[in-house]
CSV table of C-alpha atoms in Angstrom, one decimal:
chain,number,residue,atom,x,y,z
A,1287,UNK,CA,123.6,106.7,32.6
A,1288,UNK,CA,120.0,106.5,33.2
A,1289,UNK,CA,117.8,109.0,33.6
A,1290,UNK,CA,119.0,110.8,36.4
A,1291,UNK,CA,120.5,108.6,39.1
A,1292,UNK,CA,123.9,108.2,40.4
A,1293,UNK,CA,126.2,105.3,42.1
A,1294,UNK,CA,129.8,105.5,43.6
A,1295,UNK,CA,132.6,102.7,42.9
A,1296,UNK,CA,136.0,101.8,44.7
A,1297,UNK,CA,139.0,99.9,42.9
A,1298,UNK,CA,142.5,99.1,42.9
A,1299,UNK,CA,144.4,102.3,41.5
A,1300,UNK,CA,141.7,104.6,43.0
A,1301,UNK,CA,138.7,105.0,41.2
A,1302,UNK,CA,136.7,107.8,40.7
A,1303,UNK,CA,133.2,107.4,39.6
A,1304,UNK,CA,130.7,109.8,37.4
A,1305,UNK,CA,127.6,108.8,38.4
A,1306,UNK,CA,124.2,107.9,36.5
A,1307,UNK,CA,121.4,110.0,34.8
A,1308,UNK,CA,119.8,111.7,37.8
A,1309,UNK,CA,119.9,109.1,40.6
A,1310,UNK,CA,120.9,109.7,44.0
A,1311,UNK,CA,121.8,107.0,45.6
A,1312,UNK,CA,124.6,104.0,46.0
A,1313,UNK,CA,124.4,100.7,45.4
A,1314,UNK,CA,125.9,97.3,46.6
A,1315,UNK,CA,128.5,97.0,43.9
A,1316,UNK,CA,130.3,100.1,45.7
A,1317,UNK,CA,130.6,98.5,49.0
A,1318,UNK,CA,131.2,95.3,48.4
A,1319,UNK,CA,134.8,95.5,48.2
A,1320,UNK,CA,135.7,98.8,49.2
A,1321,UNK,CA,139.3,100.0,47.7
A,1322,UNK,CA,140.8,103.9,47.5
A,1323,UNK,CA,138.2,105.7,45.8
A,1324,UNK,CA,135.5,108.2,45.2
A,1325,UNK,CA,132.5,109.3,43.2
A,1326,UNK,CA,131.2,112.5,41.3
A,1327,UNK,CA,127.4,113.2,42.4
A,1328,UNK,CA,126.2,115.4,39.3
A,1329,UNK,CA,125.1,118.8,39.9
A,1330,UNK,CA,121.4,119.2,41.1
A,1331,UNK,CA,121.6,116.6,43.8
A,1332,UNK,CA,122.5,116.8,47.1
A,1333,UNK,CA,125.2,119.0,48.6
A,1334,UNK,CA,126.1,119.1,44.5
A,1335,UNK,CA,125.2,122.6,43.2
A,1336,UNK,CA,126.0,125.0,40.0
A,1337,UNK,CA,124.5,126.1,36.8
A,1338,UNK,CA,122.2,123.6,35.3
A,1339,UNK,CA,121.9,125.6,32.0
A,1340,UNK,CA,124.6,126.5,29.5
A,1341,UNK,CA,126.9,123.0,30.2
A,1342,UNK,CA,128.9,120.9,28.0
A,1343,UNK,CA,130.0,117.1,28.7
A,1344,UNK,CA,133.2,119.3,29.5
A,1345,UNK,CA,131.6,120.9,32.1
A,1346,UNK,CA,130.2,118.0,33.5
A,1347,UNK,CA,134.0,115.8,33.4
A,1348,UNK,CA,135.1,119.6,35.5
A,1349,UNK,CA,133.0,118.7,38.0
A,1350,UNK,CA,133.9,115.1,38.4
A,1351,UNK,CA,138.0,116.1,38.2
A,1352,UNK,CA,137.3,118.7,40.6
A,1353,UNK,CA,135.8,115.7,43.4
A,1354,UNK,CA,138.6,113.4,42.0
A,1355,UNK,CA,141.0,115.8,43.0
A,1356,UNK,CA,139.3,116.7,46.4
A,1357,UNK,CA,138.8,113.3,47.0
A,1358,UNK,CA,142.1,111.8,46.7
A,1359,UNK,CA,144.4,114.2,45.0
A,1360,UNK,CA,146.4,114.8,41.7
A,1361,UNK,CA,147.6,111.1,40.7
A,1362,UNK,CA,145.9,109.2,38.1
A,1363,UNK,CA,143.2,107.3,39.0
A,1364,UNK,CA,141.0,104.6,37.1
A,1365,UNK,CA,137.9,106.5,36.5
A,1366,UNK,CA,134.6,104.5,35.5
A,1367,UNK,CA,131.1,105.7,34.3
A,1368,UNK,CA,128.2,103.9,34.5
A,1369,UNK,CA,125.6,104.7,31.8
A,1370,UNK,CA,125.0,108.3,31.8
A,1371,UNK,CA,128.5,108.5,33.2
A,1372,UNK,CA,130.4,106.7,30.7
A,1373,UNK,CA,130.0,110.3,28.7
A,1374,UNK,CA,131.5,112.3,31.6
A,1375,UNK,CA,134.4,109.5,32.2
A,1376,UNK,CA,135.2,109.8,28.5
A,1377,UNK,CA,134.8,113.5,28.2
A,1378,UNK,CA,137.3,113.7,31.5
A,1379,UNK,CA,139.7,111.4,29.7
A,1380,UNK,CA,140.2,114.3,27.5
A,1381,UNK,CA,140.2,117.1,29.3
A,1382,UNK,CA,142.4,116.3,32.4
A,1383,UNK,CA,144.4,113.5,30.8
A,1384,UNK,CA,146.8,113.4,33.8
A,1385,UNK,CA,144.0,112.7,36.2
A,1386,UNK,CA,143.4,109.3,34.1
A,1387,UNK,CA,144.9,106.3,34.2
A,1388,UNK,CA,142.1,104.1,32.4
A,1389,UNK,CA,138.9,104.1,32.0
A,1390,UNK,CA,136.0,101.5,32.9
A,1391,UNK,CA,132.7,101.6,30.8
A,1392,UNK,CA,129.5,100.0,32.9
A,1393,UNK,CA,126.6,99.1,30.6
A,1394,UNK,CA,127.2,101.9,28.7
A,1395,UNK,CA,125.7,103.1,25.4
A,1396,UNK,CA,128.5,103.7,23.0
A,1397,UNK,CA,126.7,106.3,20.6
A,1398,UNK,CA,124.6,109.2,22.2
A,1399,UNK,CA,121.6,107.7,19.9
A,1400,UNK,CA,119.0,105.0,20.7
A,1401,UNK,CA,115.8,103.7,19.4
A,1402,UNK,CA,112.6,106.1,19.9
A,1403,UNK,CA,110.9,103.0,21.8
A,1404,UNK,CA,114.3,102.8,24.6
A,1405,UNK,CA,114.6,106.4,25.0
A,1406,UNK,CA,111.0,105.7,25.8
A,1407,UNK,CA,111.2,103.6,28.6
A,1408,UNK,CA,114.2,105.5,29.6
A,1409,UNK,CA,111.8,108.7,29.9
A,1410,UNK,CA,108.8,106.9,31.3
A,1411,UNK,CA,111.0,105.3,34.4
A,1412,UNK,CA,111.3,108.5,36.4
A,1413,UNK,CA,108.0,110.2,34.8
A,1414,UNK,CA,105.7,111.6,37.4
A,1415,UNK,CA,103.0,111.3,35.9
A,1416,UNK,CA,102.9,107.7,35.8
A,1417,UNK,CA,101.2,105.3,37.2
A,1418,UNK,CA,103.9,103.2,39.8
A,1419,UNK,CA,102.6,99.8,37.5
A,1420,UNK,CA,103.3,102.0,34.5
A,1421,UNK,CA,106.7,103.1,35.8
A,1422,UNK,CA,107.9,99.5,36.8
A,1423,UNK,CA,106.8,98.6,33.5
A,1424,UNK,CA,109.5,100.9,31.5
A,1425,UNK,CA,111.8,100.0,34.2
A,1426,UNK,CA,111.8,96.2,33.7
A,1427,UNK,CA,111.9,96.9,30.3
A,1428,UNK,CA,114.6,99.1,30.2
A,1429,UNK,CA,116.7,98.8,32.3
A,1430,UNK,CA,116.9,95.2,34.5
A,1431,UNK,CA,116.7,91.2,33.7
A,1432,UNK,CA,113.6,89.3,34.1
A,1433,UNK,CA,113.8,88.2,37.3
A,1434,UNK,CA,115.2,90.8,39.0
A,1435,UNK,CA,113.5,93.3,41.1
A,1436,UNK,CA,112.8,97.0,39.4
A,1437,UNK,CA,111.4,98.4,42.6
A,1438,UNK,CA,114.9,99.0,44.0
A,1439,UNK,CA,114.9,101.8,41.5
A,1440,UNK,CA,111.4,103.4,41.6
A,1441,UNK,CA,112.7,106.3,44.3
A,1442,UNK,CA,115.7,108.3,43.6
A,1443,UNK,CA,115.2,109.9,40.1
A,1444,UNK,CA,115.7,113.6,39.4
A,1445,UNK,CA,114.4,114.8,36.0
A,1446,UNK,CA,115.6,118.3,35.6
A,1447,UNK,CA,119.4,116.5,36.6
A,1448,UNK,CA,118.0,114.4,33.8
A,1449,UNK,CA,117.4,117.7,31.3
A,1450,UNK,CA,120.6,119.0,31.9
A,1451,UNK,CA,122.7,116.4,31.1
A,1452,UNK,CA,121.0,115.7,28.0
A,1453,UNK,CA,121.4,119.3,27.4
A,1454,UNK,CA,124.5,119.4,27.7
A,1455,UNK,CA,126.0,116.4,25.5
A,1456,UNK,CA,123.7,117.7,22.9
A,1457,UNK,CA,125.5,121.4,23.2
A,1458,UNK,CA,128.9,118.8,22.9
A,1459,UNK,CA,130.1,119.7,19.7
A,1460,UNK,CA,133.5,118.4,20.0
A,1461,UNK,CA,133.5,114.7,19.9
A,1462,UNK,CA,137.1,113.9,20.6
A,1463,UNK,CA,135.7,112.9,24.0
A,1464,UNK,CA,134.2,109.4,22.1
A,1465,UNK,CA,137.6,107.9,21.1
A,1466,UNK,CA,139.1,107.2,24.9
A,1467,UNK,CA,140.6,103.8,23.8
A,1468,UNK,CA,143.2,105.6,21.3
A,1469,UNK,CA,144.2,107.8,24.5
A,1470,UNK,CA,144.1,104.8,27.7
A,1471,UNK,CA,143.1,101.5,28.6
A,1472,UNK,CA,139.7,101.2,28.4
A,1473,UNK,CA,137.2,98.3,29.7
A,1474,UNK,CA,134.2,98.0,28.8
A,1475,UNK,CA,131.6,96.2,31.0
A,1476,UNK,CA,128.9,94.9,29.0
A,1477,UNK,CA,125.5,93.4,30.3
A,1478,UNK,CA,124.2,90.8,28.9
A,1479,UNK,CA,120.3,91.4,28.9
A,1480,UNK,CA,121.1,95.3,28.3
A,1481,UNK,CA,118.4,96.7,26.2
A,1482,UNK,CA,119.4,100.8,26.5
A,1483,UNK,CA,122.7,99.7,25.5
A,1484,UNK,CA,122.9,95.8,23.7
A,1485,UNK,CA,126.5,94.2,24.0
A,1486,UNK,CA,128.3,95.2,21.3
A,1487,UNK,CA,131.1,93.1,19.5
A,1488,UNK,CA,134.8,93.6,20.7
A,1489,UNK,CA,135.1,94.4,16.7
A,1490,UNK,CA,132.9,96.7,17.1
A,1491,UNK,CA,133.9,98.7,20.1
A,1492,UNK,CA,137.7,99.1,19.0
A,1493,UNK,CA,135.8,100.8,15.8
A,1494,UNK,CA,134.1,103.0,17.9
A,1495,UNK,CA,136.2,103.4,21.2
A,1496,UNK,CA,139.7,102.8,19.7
A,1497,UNK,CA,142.4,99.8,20.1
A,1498,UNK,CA,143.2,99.7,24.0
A,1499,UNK,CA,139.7,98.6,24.8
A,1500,UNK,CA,138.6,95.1,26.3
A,1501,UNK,CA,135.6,94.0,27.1
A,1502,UNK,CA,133.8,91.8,29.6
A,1503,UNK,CA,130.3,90.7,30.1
A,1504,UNK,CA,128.1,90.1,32.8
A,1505,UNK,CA,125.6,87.3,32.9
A,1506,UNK,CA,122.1,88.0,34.2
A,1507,UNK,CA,122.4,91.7,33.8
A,1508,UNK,CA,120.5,94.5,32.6
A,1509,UNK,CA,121.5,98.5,31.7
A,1510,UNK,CA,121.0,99.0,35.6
A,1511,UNK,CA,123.9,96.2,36.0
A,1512,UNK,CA,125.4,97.2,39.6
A,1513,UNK,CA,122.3,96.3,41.6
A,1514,UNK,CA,121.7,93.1,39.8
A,1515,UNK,CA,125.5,91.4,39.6
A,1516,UNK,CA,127.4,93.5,41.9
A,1517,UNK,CA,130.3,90.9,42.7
A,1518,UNK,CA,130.5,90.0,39.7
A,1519,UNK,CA,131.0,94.2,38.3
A,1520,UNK,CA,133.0,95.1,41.1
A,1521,UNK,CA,135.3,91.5,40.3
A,1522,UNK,CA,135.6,93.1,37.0
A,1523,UNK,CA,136.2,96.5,37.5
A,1524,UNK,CA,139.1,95.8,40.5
A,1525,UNK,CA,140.8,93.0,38.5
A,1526,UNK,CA,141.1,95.6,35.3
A,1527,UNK,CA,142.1,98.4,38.3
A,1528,UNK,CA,144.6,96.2,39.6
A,1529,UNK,CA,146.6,96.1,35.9
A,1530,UNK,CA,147.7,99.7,36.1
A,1531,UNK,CA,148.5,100.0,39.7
A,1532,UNK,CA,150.7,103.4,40.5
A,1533,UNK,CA,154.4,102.2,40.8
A,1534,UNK,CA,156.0,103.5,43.9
């Protein structure tokens, strides 16, 4: 996820949602066709509190299967991450493999590694001591097509939720978490103009992810994705849901 946002999400077999890299707030994509659902709100923002020292990716899917659970009980659910959260979906895909049913991957960076001049803009989006020009700058760069309006995401970030959760997937040493396509279905939602997290091949992926992942793209679409095309996600993200529908 981005540097310290977050983002909820609705689909057809109940969906939870980890949310982004320290950001607080919703976006369009999660309302626009509202379905049984939920999302995780990472520690440090909000109501959500605990330790932000001492975590693990592990600790971080906890948290998420503990909301699922709250939320909407014990039966598998599709569970998507958007950025930032793709980390936490895949980590929970692990750890509470009965809570999952599949997985959905929203412009999300495969690898935990990225070029010094990304993780730059990344950094310099939520940076206080920037300038607002300097800000939108990194944000347009980073994270949203040209055309489409950065501003939307100038207010919400949380840097130390940001600390944390870098933190805590470099404290991760077990990475059985990256494979989720050899344990479920697995879509990956790719944007097109995504510079934090460049469409990969289908090839590609199924080397890195596994065999049970698919992919789609999204025209017109940077890393932030769900406020730029959120029909268009949300279209995605229910028709995959609606494949692995609980049987009665």
């Amino acid at each position: 996820m981005p540097g310290g946002r977050r983002g909820a999400a609705g689909a057809a077999a109940r969906l939870a949602r980890p949310r982004g890299r320290g950001f607080r707030r919703g976006r369009a994509a999660d309302r626009r066709r509202r379905l049984p659902g939920g999302a995780a709100g990472p520690r440090g923002i909000g109501c959500s509190v605990g330790p932000m020292e001492g975590l693990t990716l592990y600790d971080l899917a906890a948290d998420a299967a503990a909301a699922l659970v709250d939320a909407a009980g014990e039966a598998p659910a599709i569970v998507a991450g958007h950025a930032f959260g793709n980390w936490v979906a895949r980590a929970l895909a692990v750890s509470r493999p009965a809570l999952v049913r599949g997985v959905v991957l929203l412009a999300a960076s495969v690898t935990t590694e990225m070029p010094a001049d990304v993780r730059a803009s990344i950094d310099g989006s939520f940076d206080p001591a920037l300038s607002e020009a300097e800000r939108l700058g990194h944000l347009r760069r980073g994270y949203f097509a040209p055309g489409h309006d950065a501003r939307v995401w100038l207010g919400g970030w949380h840097p130390s939720v940001a600390a944390m959760q870098r933190a805590a997937t470099a404290a991760t040493p077990d990475q059985t978490w990256r494979r989720v396509a050899e344990r479920v279905p697995t879509l990956y939602v790719s944007a097109a103009q995504d510079t934090i997290a460049p469409p990969p091949s289908l090839e590609a992926l199924r080397a890195a992810l596994g065999p049970q992942v698919t992919m789609v793209s999204i025209a017109e679409a940077g890393h932030a994705l769900l406020p730029e095309q959120p029909a268009a996600t949300a279209a995605a993200v229910i028709a995959f849901a609606a494949q692995y529908k609980e049987t009665p």
